Amino acid sequence: MNDETQDHTSFMGLALHEARAGAAEGNLAVGSVIVRGGQVIGRGHNRVRTSGDPTAHAEMVAIWDACRGLGAPVLPGSTCYTTMEPCPMCCWAIVVAGIERVILGARHVDAGNTTIGDYTVERLIAMTRRELALTTGIAVDECLAVVTSSG
């Protein structure tokens, strides 16, 4: 395992911890962390059910946390680790926040989520002609097991 893969696995482990925290609160088990310069700058887990806010997805909460912590509305040079493929709302927020890379675990299609049709991060990025580096295949089975167990 090279250093980059080890870092991805380690940071995805933190995102999985967030996902489990969300599930323990009664939310869908999705977690996210935002990293810059090897340091976690934002953390979040899904809080939709407990907050009553349909936008309180893990990635959104992590973005809010990072922006508040840094006192800035953009996060250049950062990477978002997320246990589930970001939905269109979250993916666009990632782009708008200037996050440069997404490392994702499970995909919607793998989890049996049909509510967003044929959506993928790659399709949204291609459609909008924006740039966003994407790494897939990190802890997929573990991410899928956590999210599907929380229903």
PDB file of C-alpha atoms in Angstrom:
ATOM      1  CA  MET A   1       0.000   0.000   0.000  1.00  0.00           C
ATOM      2  CA  ASN A   2       1.509   3.337  -1.034  1.00  0.00           C
ATOM      3  CA  ASP A   3       1.340   6.475   1.127  1.00  0.00           C
ATOM      4  CA  GLU A   4      -1.506   8.014  -0.854  1.00  0.00           C
ATOM      5  CA  THR A   5      -3.648   4.873  -0.591  1.00  0.00           C
ATOM      6  CA  GLN A   6      -2.859   4.658   3.127  1.00  0.00           C
ATOM      7  CA  ASP A   7      -3.913   8.312   3.579  1.00  0.00           C
ATOM      8  CA  HIS A   8      -7.132   7.663   1.637  1.00  0.00           C
ATOM      9  CA  THR A   9      -7.903   4.661   3.816  1.00  0.00           C
ATOM     10  CA  SER A  10      -7.161   6.593   7.003  1.00  0.00           C
ATOM     11  CA  PHE A  11      -9.281   9.620   6.078  1.00  0.00           C
ATOM     12  CA  MET A  12     -12.104   7.395   4.793  1.00  0.00           C
ATOM     13  CA  GLY A  13     -11.976   5.709   8.210  1.00  0.00           C
ATOM     14  CA  LEU A  14     -12.720   9.104   9.762  1.00  0.00           C
ATOM     15  CA  ALA A  15     -15.612   9.573   7.342  1.00  0.00           C
ATOM     16  CA  LEU A  16     -16.927   6.127   8.320  1.00  0.00           C
ATOM     17  CA  HIS A  17     -16.737   7.183  11.976  1.00  0.00           C
ATOM     18  CA  GLU A  18     -18.897  10.198  11.081  1.00  0.00           C
ATOM     19  CA  ALA A  19     -21.340   7.936   9.207  1.00  0.00           C
ATOM     20  CA  ARG A  20     -21.742   5.712  12.257  1.00  0.00           C
ATOM     21  CA  ALA A  21     -22.304   8.796  14.441  1.00  0.00           C
ATOM     22  CA  GLY A  22     -25.080   9.887  12.107  1.00  0.00           C
ATOM     23  CA  ALA A  23     -26.719   6.464  12.258  1.00  0.00           C
ATOM     24  CA  ALA A  24     -26.484   6.458  16.066  1.00  0.00           C
ATOM     25  CA  GLU A  25     -28.472   9.723  16.058  1.00  0.00           C
ATOM     26  CA  GLY A  26     -31.163   8.194  13.819  1.00  0.00           C
ATOM     27  CA  ASN A  27     -29.979   9.616  10.495  1.00  0.00           C
ATOM     28  CA  LEU A  28     -28.855   7.932   7.303  1.00  0.00           C
ATOM     29  CA  ALA A  29     -25.307   6.652   7.839  1.00  0.00           C
ATOM     30  CA  VAL A  30     -23.281   8.892   5.553  1.00  0.00           C
ATOM     31  CA  GLY A  31     -20.142  10.654   6.703  1.00  0.00           C
ATOM     32  CA  SER A  32     -17.674  13.100   5.239  1.00  0.00           C
ATOM     33  CA  VAL A  33     -14.427  14.814   6.146  1.00  0.00           C
ATOM     34  CA  ILE A  34     -12.644  17.635   4.361  1.00  0.00           C
ATOM     35  CA  VAL A  35      -8.874  17.575   4.361  1.00  0.00           C
ATOM     36  CA  ARG A  36      -6.292  20.194   3.392  1.00  0.00           C
ATOM     37  CA  GLY A  37      -2.558  19.888   3.817  1.00  0.00           C
ATOM     38  CA  GLY A  38      -2.952  16.501   5.479  1.00  0.00           C
ATOM     39  CA  GLN A  39      -5.213  17.947   8.210  1.00  0.00           C
ATOM     40  CA  VAL A  40      -8.943  17.509   8.710  1.00  0.00           C
ATOM     41  CA  ILE A  41     -10.552  20.944   8.420  1.00  0.00           C
ATOM     42  CA  GLY A  42     -14.199  19.871   8.390  1.00  0.00           C
ATOM     43  CA  ARG A  43     -16.308  16.952   9.577  1.00  0.00           C
ATOM     44  CA  GLY A  44     -19.913  16.064   9.033  1.00  0.00           C
ATOM     45  CA  HIS A  45     -22.510  13.358   9.016  1.00  0.00           C
ATOM     46  CA  ASN A  46     -26.033  13.243   7.724  1.00  0.00           C
ATOM     47  CA  ARG A  47     -28.385  15.156  10.045  1.00  0.00           C
ATOM     48  CA  VAL A  48     -31.482  15.359   7.877  1.00  0.00           C
ATOM     49  CA  ARG A  49     -33.840  13.485  10.218  1.00  0.00           C
ATOM     50  CA  THR A  50     -32.627  14.996  13.481  1.00  0.00           C
ATOM     51  CA  SER A  51     -32.402  18.575  12.203  1.00  0.00           C
ATOM     52  CA  GLY A  52     -35.486  18.561   9.999  1.00  0.00           C
ATOM     53  CA  ASP A  53     -33.300  20.169   7.313  1.00  0.00           C
ATOM     54  CA  PRO A  54     -33.322  18.381   3.945  1.00  0.00           C
ATOM     55  CA  THR A  55     -29.985  19.990   3.043  1.00  0.00           C
ATOM     56  CA  ALA A  56     -28.126  18.632   6.100  1.00  0.00           C
ATOM     57  CA  HIS A  57     -26.295  15.964   4.144  1.00  0.00           C
ATOM     58  CA  ALA A  58     -22.861  14.820   5.354  1.00  0.00           C
ATOM     59  CA  GLU A  59     -20.929  16.742   2.708  1.00  0.00           C
ATOM     60  CA  MET A  60     -22.899  19.941   3.334  1.00  0.00           C
ATOM     61  CA  VAL A  61     -22.331  19.690   7.089  1.00  0.00           C
ATOM     62  CA  ALA A  62     -18.600  19.086   6.524  1.00  0.00           C
ATOM     63  CA  ILE A  63     -18.411  22.101   4.191  1.00  0.00           C
ATOM     64  CA  TRP A  64     -20.233  24.273   6.737  1.00  0.00           C
ATOM     65  CA  ASP A  65     -17.860  23.054   9.463  1.00  0.00           C
ATOM     66  CA  ALA A  66     -14.739  23.751   7.393  1.00  0.00           C
ATOM     67  CA  CYS A  67     -15.887  27.183   6.203  1.00  0.00           C
ATOM     68  CA  ARG A  68     -16.896  28.280   9.706  1.00  0.00           C
ATOM     69  CA  GLY A  69     -13.654  26.963  11.170  1.00  0.00           C
ATOM     70  CA  LEU A  70     -11.537  28.764   8.595  1.00  0.00           C
ATOM     71  CA  GLY A  71     -13.706  31.860   8.369  1.00  0.00           C
ATOM     72  CA  ALA A  72     -13.802  31.558   4.586  1.00  0.00           C
ATOM     73  CA  PRO A  73     -16.507  30.628   2.063  1.00  0.00           C
ATOM     74  CA  VAL A  74     -14.144  28.684  -0.200  1.00  0.00           C
ATOM     75  CA  LEU A  75     -11.827  25.751   0.451  1.00  0.00           C
ATOM     76  CA  PRO A  76      -9.164  25.700  -2.287  1.00  0.00           C
ATOM     77  CA  GLY A  77      -6.591  22.928  -2.106  1.00  0.00           C
ATOM     78  CA  SER A  78      -8.908  20.669  -0.153  1.00  0.00           C
ATOM     79  CA  THR A  79     -10.222  17.138  -0.627  1.00  0.00           C
ATOM     80  CA  CYS A  80     -13.611  15.786   0.408  1.00  0.00           C
ATOM     81  CA  TYR A  81     -13.743  12.190   1.630  1.00  0.00           C
ATOM     82  CA  THR A  82     -17.264  10.836   1.641  1.00  0.00           C
ATOM     83  CA  THR A  83     -18.667   7.406   2.346  1.00  0.00           C
ATOM     84  CA  MET A  84     -21.407   7.756  -0.282  1.00  0.00           C
ATOM     85  CA  GLU A  85     -21.301   9.339  -3.712  1.00  0.00           C
ATOM     86  CA  PRO A  86     -22.347  12.985  -3.255  1.00  0.00           C
ATOM     87  CA  CYS A  87     -25.865  13.704  -4.502  1.00  0.00           C
ATOM     88  CA  PRO A  88     -26.233  16.470  -7.131  1.00  0.00           C
ATOM     89  CA  MET A  89     -26.832  19.131  -4.442  1.00  0.00           C
ATOM     90  CA  CYS A  90     -23.748  18.122  -2.478  1.00  0.00           C
ATOM     91  CA  CYS A  91     -21.588  17.677  -5.555  1.00  0.00           C
ATOM     92  CA  TRP A  92     -22.422  21.164  -6.733  1.00  0.00           C
ATOM     93  CA  ALA A  93     -21.742  22.582  -3.260  1.00  0.00           C
ATOM     94  CA  ILE A  94     -18.346  20.856  -3.376  1.00  0.00           C
ATOM     95  CA  VAL A  95     -17.602  22.555  -6.697  1.00  0.00           C
ATOM     96  CA  VAL A  96     -18.843  25.966  -5.519  1.00  0.00           C
ATOM     97  CA  ALA A  97     -16.755  25.657  -2.344  1.00  0.00           C
ATOM     98  CA  GLY A  98     -13.629  25.236  -4.468  1.00  0.00           C
ATOM     99  CA  ILE A  99     -12.882  21.743  -3.183  1.00  0.00           C
ATOM    100  CA  GLU A 100     -10.543  20.226  -5.732  1.00  0.00           C
ATOM    101  CA  ARG A 101     -10.897  16.497  -5.191  1.00  0.00           C
ATOM    102  CA  VAL A 102     -13.455  13.950  -4.016  1.00  0.00           C
ATOM    103  CA  ILE A 103     -12.565  10.539  -2.645  1.00  0.00           C
ATOM    104  CA  LEU A 104     -15.665   8.420  -2.511  1.00  0.00           C
ATOM    105  CA  GLY A 105     -16.646   5.085  -1.089  1.00  0.00           C
ATOM    106  CA  ALA A 106     -19.970   3.601  -2.197  1.00  0.00           C
ATOM    107  CA  ARG A 107     -21.994   4.655  -5.218  1.00  0.00           C
ATOM    108  CA  HIS A 108     -25.750   5.250  -5.260  1.00  0.00           C
ATOM    109  CA  VAL A 109     -26.250   2.507  -7.804  1.00  0.00           C
ATOM    110  CA  ASP A 110     -24.413   0.022  -5.565  1.00  0.00           C
ATOM    111  CA  ALA A 111     -26.691   0.927  -2.645  1.00  0.00           C
ATOM    112  CA  GLY A 112     -29.806   0.424  -4.778  1.00  0.00           C
ATOM    113  CA  ASN A 113     -30.740   4.122  -4.686  1.00  0.00           C
ATOM    114  CA  THR A 114     -32.895   4.793  -7.743  1.00  0.00           C
ATOM    115  CA  THR A 115     -34.246   8.181  -6.636  1.00  0.00           C
ATOM    116  CA  ILE A 116     -31.662  10.132  -8.652  1.00  0.00           C
ATOM    117  CA  GLY A 117     -31.903   8.192 -11.907  1.00  0.00           C
ATOM    118  CA  ASP A 118     -28.687   7.806 -13.876  1.00  0.00           C
ATOM    119  CA  TYR A 119     -26.837  10.482 -11.913  1.00  0.00           C
ATOM    120  CA  THR A 120     -23.119  10.133 -11.245  1.00  0.00           C
ATOM    121  CA  VAL A 121     -20.551  12.676 -10.122  1.00  0.00           C
ATOM    122  CA  GLU A 122     -18.815  12.252 -13.473  1.00  0.00           C
ATOM    123  CA  ARG A 123     -21.996  13.119 -15.406  1.00  0.00           C
ATOM    124  CA  LEU A 124     -22.622  16.275 -13.389  1.00  0.00           C
ATOM    125  CA  ILE A 125     -19.048  17.457 -13.817  1.00  0.00           C
ATOM    126  CA  ALA A 126     -19.098  16.719 -17.549  1.00  0.00           C
ATOM    127  CA  MET A 127     -22.450  18.481 -17.982  1.00  0.00           C
ATOM    128  CA  THR A 128     -21.261  21.611 -16.190  1.00  0.00           C
ATOM    129  CA  ARG A 129     -17.779  21.570 -17.740  1.00  0.00           C
ATOM    130  CA  ARG A 130     -16.194  22.069 -14.343  1.00  0.00           C
ATOM    131  CA  GLU A 131     -13.125  20.345 -12.987  1.00  0.00           C
ATOM    132  CA  LEU A 132     -13.178  18.032 -10.018  1.00  0.00           C
ATOM    133  CA  ALA A 133     -10.658  15.255  -9.485  1.00  0.00           C
ATOM    134  CA  LEU A 134     -12.304  12.013  -8.427  1.00  0.00           C
ATOM    135  CA  THR A 135     -10.907   8.894  -6.797  1.00  0.00           C
ATOM    136  CA  THR A 136     -13.165   5.890  -6.338  1.00  0.00           C
ATOM    137  CA  GLY A 137     -12.806   2.429  -4.881  1.00  0.00           C
ATOM    138  CA  ILE A 138     -11.766   3.393  -1.336  1.00  0.00           C
ATOM    139  CA  ALA A 139     -13.348   1.154   1.348  1.00  0.00           C
ATOM    140  CA  VAL A 140     -16.345   0.533  -0.907  1.00  0.00           C
ATOM    141  CA  ASP A 141     -17.608  -2.601   0.855  1.00  0.00           C
ATOM    142  CA  GLU A 142     -17.362  -1.044   4.304  1.00  0.00           C
ATOM    143  CA  CYS A 143     -19.034   2.184   3.168  1.00  0.00           C
ATOM    144  CA  LEU A 144     -21.821   0.246   1.480  1.00  0.00           C
ATOM    145  CA  ALA A 145     -22.378  -1.956   4.540  1.00  0.00           C
ATOM    146  CA  VAL A 146     -22.639   1.074   6.847  1.00  0.00           C
ATOM    147  CA  VAL A 147     -25.092   3.038   4.701  1.00  0.00           C
ATOM    148  CA  THR A 148     -27.331   0.090   3.838  1.00  0.00           C
ATOM    149  CA  SER A 149     -27.570  -0.928   7.493  1.00  0.00           C
ATOM    150  CA  SER A 150     -28.979   2.482   8.472  1.00  0.00           C
ATOM    151  CA  GLY A 151     -31.801   2.589   5.908  1.00  0.00           C
TER     152      GLY A 151
END
